[in-house]
Amino acid sequence: MARQPARSRKPGLVVIGGTRAQRALGAVWLVGAGPGDPDLLTFRAFNALRGADVVVHDGLVSEEILDLAPSRARRINVAKRKSRHTLPQDDINQLIVALALDGLNVVRLKGGDPFLFGRGGEELAACRAAGVECHVVPGVTAALAASASAGAPLTHRGSAQAVTFVTGHAAHGEPDLDWTSLARPNQTVVVYMGVSTAGLIAERLVAAGRAGSTPALIVENASRADERRVLTTLASLAEAAQSVKGPALLMVGEAMAMAEVQSPPSFEGRGDREAADAALRRGGEFK
């Protein structure tokens, strides 16, 4: 039987097979966007953004950083807020995998660092399970930016021999933390997502033995133009946190007495500042 002539096709189109299995796979880049200031973005993150076909981003990623992606790149906002998620995490995992399986170069743009309370590990695992190539690009986490801008070192000889990052948020009930360990003096405890539970965190730390007079710093919108710092004490942390509206970090420890703030609500006079400096020098309590 004679072969039937092929139907005419539009010029410039080549059909290889038309199935996903025969299509070249894309890749996923888990990129840390840092705390918001574009100047804190790494070169590798910038290069990943410039090569993106689609950017799946958190709500806290600044517009200045999103604008670094090519104009042709599709943006998908998967913002998460307390009790209000655009997409559940499992759906985000499936989304980035599906986009990569469709042959797209996917940048999953996450505030801060992907592996520090960013659920990057879950997204990496999903990519691996699907056989999708996945690259991880570290970012400047908010604690580092907040510490640097406030001039309050996370570690400091004589007053902070260790630093611990914890989350103040738990899916159900209070966070499962080793309060006794966190209450030891001469260390810095950085609490992510802890504003709404500041009272509980302070209560648990004091009950476990941390002095209520320990300096505590709240940094709201770290690294951004509207960054705000509140210097207080562990005993007054809950009250101070009530004035915070945006995303913020709680930082507790003797070294936080070094923080520079515009209008400190607790260290109101020169005597209080001198007392804080003295506490820092002796690695003891602020009284």
Short mmCIF file of C-alpha atoms in Angstrom, two decimals:
data_model
loop_
_atom_site.label_atom_id
_atom_site.label_comp_id
_atom_site.label_asym_id
_atom_site.label_seq_id
_atom_site.Cartn_x
_atom_site.Cartn_y
_atom_site.Cartn_z
CA MET A 1 0.00 0.00 0.00
CA ALA A 2 1.35 3.39 -0.90
CA ARG A 3 2.25 5.65 2.02
CA GLN A 4 -0.21 8.48 2.48
CA PRO A 5 1.33 11.94 2.15
CA ALA A 6 1.93 13.73 5.42
CA ARG A 7 -0.47 16.51 6.30
CA SER A 8 0.95 19.97 5.93
CA ARG A 9 2.19 21.60 9.11
CA LYS A 10 2.79 25.22 10.00
CA PRO A 11 6.31 26.28 9.11
CA GLY A 12 8.75 26.37 12.01
CA LEU A 13 6.97 23.68 14.09
CA VAL A 14 8.60 20.32 14.63
CA VAL A 15 6.65 17.58 16.39
CA ILE A 16 9.01 15.09 18.06
CA GLY A 17 6.54 12.98 19.93
CA GLY A 18 4.24 15.21 21.86
CA THR A 19 4.46 13.25 25.10
CA ARG A 20 5.95 14.38 28.41
CA ALA A 21 8.15 11.28 28.59
CA GLN A 22 9.94 12.31 25.40
CA ARG A 23 10.26 15.97 26.31
CA ALA A 24 13.53 17.32 27.71
CA LEU A 25 13.28 17.79 31.46
CA GLY A 26 13.74 21.15 33.06
CA ALA A 27 15.33 21.80 36.43
CA VAL A 28 14.41 23.35 39.76
CA TRP A 29 16.52 25.93 41.54
CA LEU A 30 15.74 26.48 45.23
CA VAL A 31 17.01 30.03 45.59
CA GLY A 32 17.42 32.02 48.80
CA ALA A 33 16.31 35.59 48.08
CA GLY A 34 17.69 36.92 51.35
CA PRO A 35 15.71 39.15 53.74
CA GLY A 36 14.55 41.66 51.13
CA ASP A 37 17.36 44.05 50.25
CA PRO A 38 18.45 43.26 46.66
CA ASP A 39 22.04 44.18 47.59
CA LEU A 40 22.16 41.07 49.79
CA LEU A 41 21.32 38.74 46.91
CA THR A 42 24.19 36.44 45.92
CA PHE A 43 25.65 36.37 42.40
CA ARG A 44 24.55 32.76 42.02
CA ALA A 45 20.98 33.66 42.97
CA PHE A 46 21.05 36.53 40.47
CA ASN A 47 22.27 34.24 37.69
CA ALA A 48 19.63 31.64 38.49
CA LEU A 49 16.93 34.30 38.29
CA ARG A 50 18.19 35.56 34.95
CA GLY A 51 17.81 32.06 33.50
CA ALA A 52 14.31 31.38 34.83
CA ASP A 53 11.35 30.39 32.68
CA VAL A 54 9.05 30.55 35.68
CA VAL A 55 9.51 31.99 39.18
CA VAL A 56 7.51 30.41 42.00
CA HIS A 57 7.95 32.89 44.83
CA ASP A 58 7.06 33.59 48.43
CA GLY A 59 5.01 36.62 49.36
CA LEU A 60 7.86 38.23 51.30
CA VAL A 61 10.20 38.38 48.29
CA SER A 62 10.59 42.04 47.32
CA GLU A 63 9.49 43.40 43.96
CA GLU A 64 13.02 44.68 43.35
CA ILE A 65 14.30 41.09 43.42
CA LEU A 66 11.42 39.70 41.36
CA ASP A 67 12.14 42.30 38.71
CA LEU A 68 15.58 40.76 38.17
CA ALA A 69 13.94 37.80 36.41
CA PRO A 70 13.48 38.06 32.62
CA SER A 71 10.29 39.81 31.53
CA ARG A 72 9.28 36.63 29.70
CA ALA A 73 9.41 34.59 32.92
CA ARG A 74 6.05 33.68 34.40
CA ARG A 75 5.54 34.59 38.06
CA ILE A 76 3.53 32.41 40.41
CA ASN A 77 2.87 33.76 43.91
CA VAL A 78 2.54 31.02 46.53
CA ALA A 79 2.51 33.39 49.50
CA LYS A 80 1.97 32.01 52.97
CA ARG A 81 0.59 33.94 55.89
CA LYS A 82 -0.55 32.72 59.25
CA SER A 83 -3.76 30.69 58.76
CA ARG A 84 -3.91 31.80 55.11
CA HIS A 85 -1.98 29.91 52.44
CA THR A 86 -2.28 30.55 48.71
CA LEU A 87 -1.21 26.94 48.17
CA PRO A 88 -0.58 24.19 50.73
CA GLN A 89 3.02 22.97 50.82
CA ASP A 90 2.20 19.65 49.15
CA ASP A 91 0.65 21.53 46.23
CA ILE A 92 3.73 23.73 45.92
CA ASN A 93 5.89 20.60 45.78
CA GLN A 94 3.73 19.15 43.02
CA LEU A 95 3.68 22.46 41.15
CA ILE A 96 7.44 22.91 40.86
CA VAL A 97 7.88 19.25 39.89
CA ALA A 98 5.19 19.49 37.19
CA LEU A 99 6.70 22.65 35.74
CA ALA A 100 10.15 21.05 35.55
CA LEU A 101 8.70 17.90 33.95
CA ASP A 102 7.23 20.20 31.30
CA GLY A 103 10.77 21.23 30.40
CA LEU A 104 10.87 24.58 32.20
CA ASN A 105 13.69 26.07 34.22
CA VAL A 106 11.97 26.71 37.57
CA VAL A 107 13.27 29.11 40.19
CA ARG A 108 11.62 28.52 43.54
CA LEU A 109 12.40 31.87 45.14
CA LYS A 110 12.27 31.80 48.92
CA GLY A 111 12.80 34.55 51.47
CA GLY A 112 16.01 34.19 53.47
CA ASP A 113 17.68 30.81 53.03
CA PRO A 114 15.86 27.77 51.59
CA PHE A 115 17.08 25.43 54.31
CA LEU A 116 16.44 27.61 57.37
CA PHE A 117 12.74 27.32 58.22
CA GLY A 118 12.03 27.60 54.50
CA ARG A 119 10.77 24.06 53.80
CA GLY A 120 13.43 23.73 51.16
CA GLY A 121 14.17 20.21 52.34
CA GLU A 122 10.61 19.11 51.53
CA GLU A 123 10.80 20.60 48.06
CA LEU A 124 14.19 19.03 47.41
CA ALA A 125 12.85 15.64 48.47
CA ALA A 126 9.86 16.01 46.12
CA CYS A 127 12.18 16.80 43.20
CA ARG A 128 14.42 13.84 43.97
CA ALA A 129 11.44 11.49 44.20
CA ALA A 130 10.26 12.65 40.76
CA GLY A 131 13.71 12.40 39.19
CA VAL A 132 13.92 16.16 38.66
CA GLU A 133 17.30 17.88 38.79
CA CYS A 134 17.39 20.28 41.73
CA HIS A 135 19.97 22.89 42.74
CA VAL A 136 20.09 24.76 46.04
CA VAL A 137 21.34 28.35 46.24
CA PRO A 138 21.90 29.62 49.80
CA GLY A 139 20.65 33.03 50.87
CA VAL A 140 21.32 35.52 53.66
CA THR A 141 18.92 34.55 56.41
CA ALA A 142 17.03 37.29 58.26
CA ALA A 143 18.92 36.75 61.53
CA LEU A 144 22.25 37.61 59.92
CA ALA A 145 20.82 40.74 58.31
CA ALA A 146 19.11 41.84 61.53
CA SER A 147 22.22 41.26 63.59
CA ALA A 148 24.42 43.18 61.16
CA SER A 149 22.13 46.19 60.75
CA ALA A 150 21.56 46.53 64.50
CA GLY A 151 25.23 46.07 65.36
CA ALA A 152 24.32 43.25 67.75
CA PRO A 153 26.55 40.21 67.14
CA LEU A 154 24.96 36.79 67.42
CA THR A 155 28.16 35.50 69.04
CA HIS A 156 30.51 37.61 71.14
CA ARG A 157 33.42 36.63 73.32
CA GLY A 158 32.39 36.76 76.94
CA SER A 159 28.65 37.10 76.40
CA ALA A 160 27.50 34.75 73.63
CA GLN A 161 29.46 31.57 73.05
CA ALA A 162 26.63 29.97 71.06
CA VAL A 163 23.67 30.88 68.90
CA THR A 164 20.56 28.80 68.35
CA PHE A 165 17.89 29.30 65.68
CA VAL A 166 14.42 28.09 66.66
CA THR A 167 10.87 28.54 65.40
CA GLY A 168 8.19 30.05 67.56
CA HIS A 169 5.45 28.57 65.40
CA ALA A 170 4.04 25.07 65.58
CA ALA A 171 1.25 23.52 63.57
CA HIS A 172 -0.59 22.48 66.72
CA GLY A 173 0.04 23.97 70.15
CA GLU A 174 3.29 25.43 71.42
CA PRO A 175 6.66 24.72 69.76
CA ASP A 176 8.43 21.59 71.01
CA LEU A 177 11.69 23.16 72.21
CA ASP A 178 14.34 22.28 74.79
CA TRP A 179 13.61 25.22 77.07
CA THR A 180 16.22 24.19 79.66
CA SER A 181 18.97 24.27 77.06
CA LEU A 182 17.75 27.57 75.60
CA ALA A 183 17.62 29.17 79.04
CA ARG A 184 21.36 28.84 79.66
CA PRO A 185 23.11 32.22 79.92
CA ASN A 186 25.75 33.61 77.55
CA GLN A 187 24.10 32.43 74.36
CA THR A 188 21.85 34.03 71.77
CA VAL A 189 18.46 32.53 70.94
CA VAL A 190 16.95 33.68 67.64
CA VAL A 191 13.24 32.97 67.24
CA TYR A 192 11.71 32.94 63.75
CA MET A 193 7.93 33.34 63.42
CA GLY A 194 7.65 34.05 67.12
CA VAL A 195 5.87 37.40 67.40
CA SER A 196 2.45 35.91 68.11
CA THR A 197 3.93 33.56 70.72
CA ALA A 198 6.37 36.03 72.28
CA GLY A 199 4.61 35.88 75.64
CA LEU A 200 4.72 32.10 75.75
CA ILE A 201 8.38 32.02 74.69
CA ALA A 202 9.39 34.52 77.36
CA GLU A 203 7.39 32.67 79.99
CA ARG A 204 8.98 29.32 79.15
CA LEU A 205 12.51 30.73 79.08
CA VAL A 206 12.11 32.50 82.43
CA ALA A 207 10.54 29.40 83.99
CA ALA A 208 13.50 27.36 82.76
CA GLY A 209 15.95 29.72 84.43
CA ARG A 210 16.78 32.52 81.98
CA ALA A 211 16.89 35.87 83.75
CA GLY A 212 13.96 38.15 82.99
CA SER A 213 16.44 41.01 82.71
CA THR A 214 18.23 39.39 79.75
CA PRO A 215 18.33 41.87 76.83
CA ALA A 216 15.96 41.06 73.96
CA LEU A 217 15.83 42.61 70.52
CA ILE A 218 12.93 42.60 68.08
CA VAL A 219 13.80 43.41 64.47
CA GLU A 220 10.89 44.02 62.10
CA ASN A 221 11.40 43.95 58.30
CA ALA A 222 15.13 43.29 58.59
CA SER A 223 17.27 44.89 55.83
CA ARG A 224 14.35 46.78 54.28
CA ALA A 225 13.81 50.52 54.15
CA ASP A 226 11.15 50.27 56.87
CA GLU A 227 13.25 48.15 59.25
CA ARG A 228 12.39 48.82 62.88
CA ARG A 229 14.18 47.68 66.04
CA VAL A 230 12.85 47.43 69.57
CA LEU A 231 15.31 46.79 72.40
CA THR A 232 13.73 45.46 75.57
CA THR A 233 14.19 42.67 78.12
CA LEU A 234 12.96 39.10 78.22
CA ALA A 235 10.45 40.03 80.93
CA SER A 236 9.01 42.80 78.73
CA LEU A 237 9.21 40.91 75.44
CA ALA A 238 5.50 40.09 75.20
CA GLU A 239 4.46 43.71 75.68
CA ALA A 240 7.05 44.98 73.20
CA ALA A 241 5.97 42.45 70.56
CA GLN A 242 2.42 43.84 70.58
CA SER A 243 3.60 46.85 68.57
CA VAL A 244 5.01 44.69 65.76
CA LYS A 245 2.92 44.48 62.59
CA GLY A 246 5.27 43.06 59.96
CA PRO A 247 7.50 39.97 59.80
CA ALA A 248 9.98 40.08 62.67
CA LEU A 249 12.63 38.18 64.58
CA LEU A 250 12.99 37.84 68.34
CA MET A 251 16.62 37.77 69.50
CA VAL A 252 17.35 37.05 73.16
CA GLY A 253 20.77 37.18 74.77
CA GLU A 254 23.35 39.27 76.55
CA ALA A 255 24.98 40.44 73.29
CA MET A 256 21.73 42.09 72.22
CA ALA A 257 22.61 44.92 74.62
CA MET A 258 24.94 46.16 71.85
CA ALA A 259 22.04 46.85 69.49
CA GLU A 260 21.59 50.35 68.13
CA VAL A 261 17.99 51.51 68.11
CA GLN A 262 16.44 54.87 67.35
CA SER A 263 14.05 55.10 70.29
CA PRO A 264 14.58 52.25 72.72
CA PRO A 265 11.42 51.78 74.80
CA SER A 266 13.11 50.01 77.72
CA PHE A 267 16.62 51.46 77.93
CA GLU A 268 15.33 55.00 78.25
CA GLY A 269 18.13 56.76 80.05
CA ARG A 270 21.89 56.89 80.04
CA GLY A 271 21.97 54.88 83.25
CA ASP A 272 20.07 52.03 81.60
CA ARG A 273 22.42 52.02 78.60
CA GLU A 274 25.45 52.00 80.90
CA ALA A 275 23.92 49.09 82.82
CA ALA A 276 23.38 47.20 79.58
CA ASP A 277 26.98 47.80 78.52
CA ALA A 278 28.20 46.63 81.90
CA ALA A 279 26.14 43.46 81.59
CA LEU A 280 27.70 42.83 78.22
CA ARG A 281 31.24 43.27 79.55
CA ARG A 282 30.75 40.86 82.43
CA GLY A 283 28.71 38.38 80.41
CA GLY A 284 26.03 38.50 83.11
CA GLU A 285 22.59 39.93 83.66
CA PHE A 286 21.29 43.33 82.68
CA LYS A 287 19.84 44.90 85.83
#
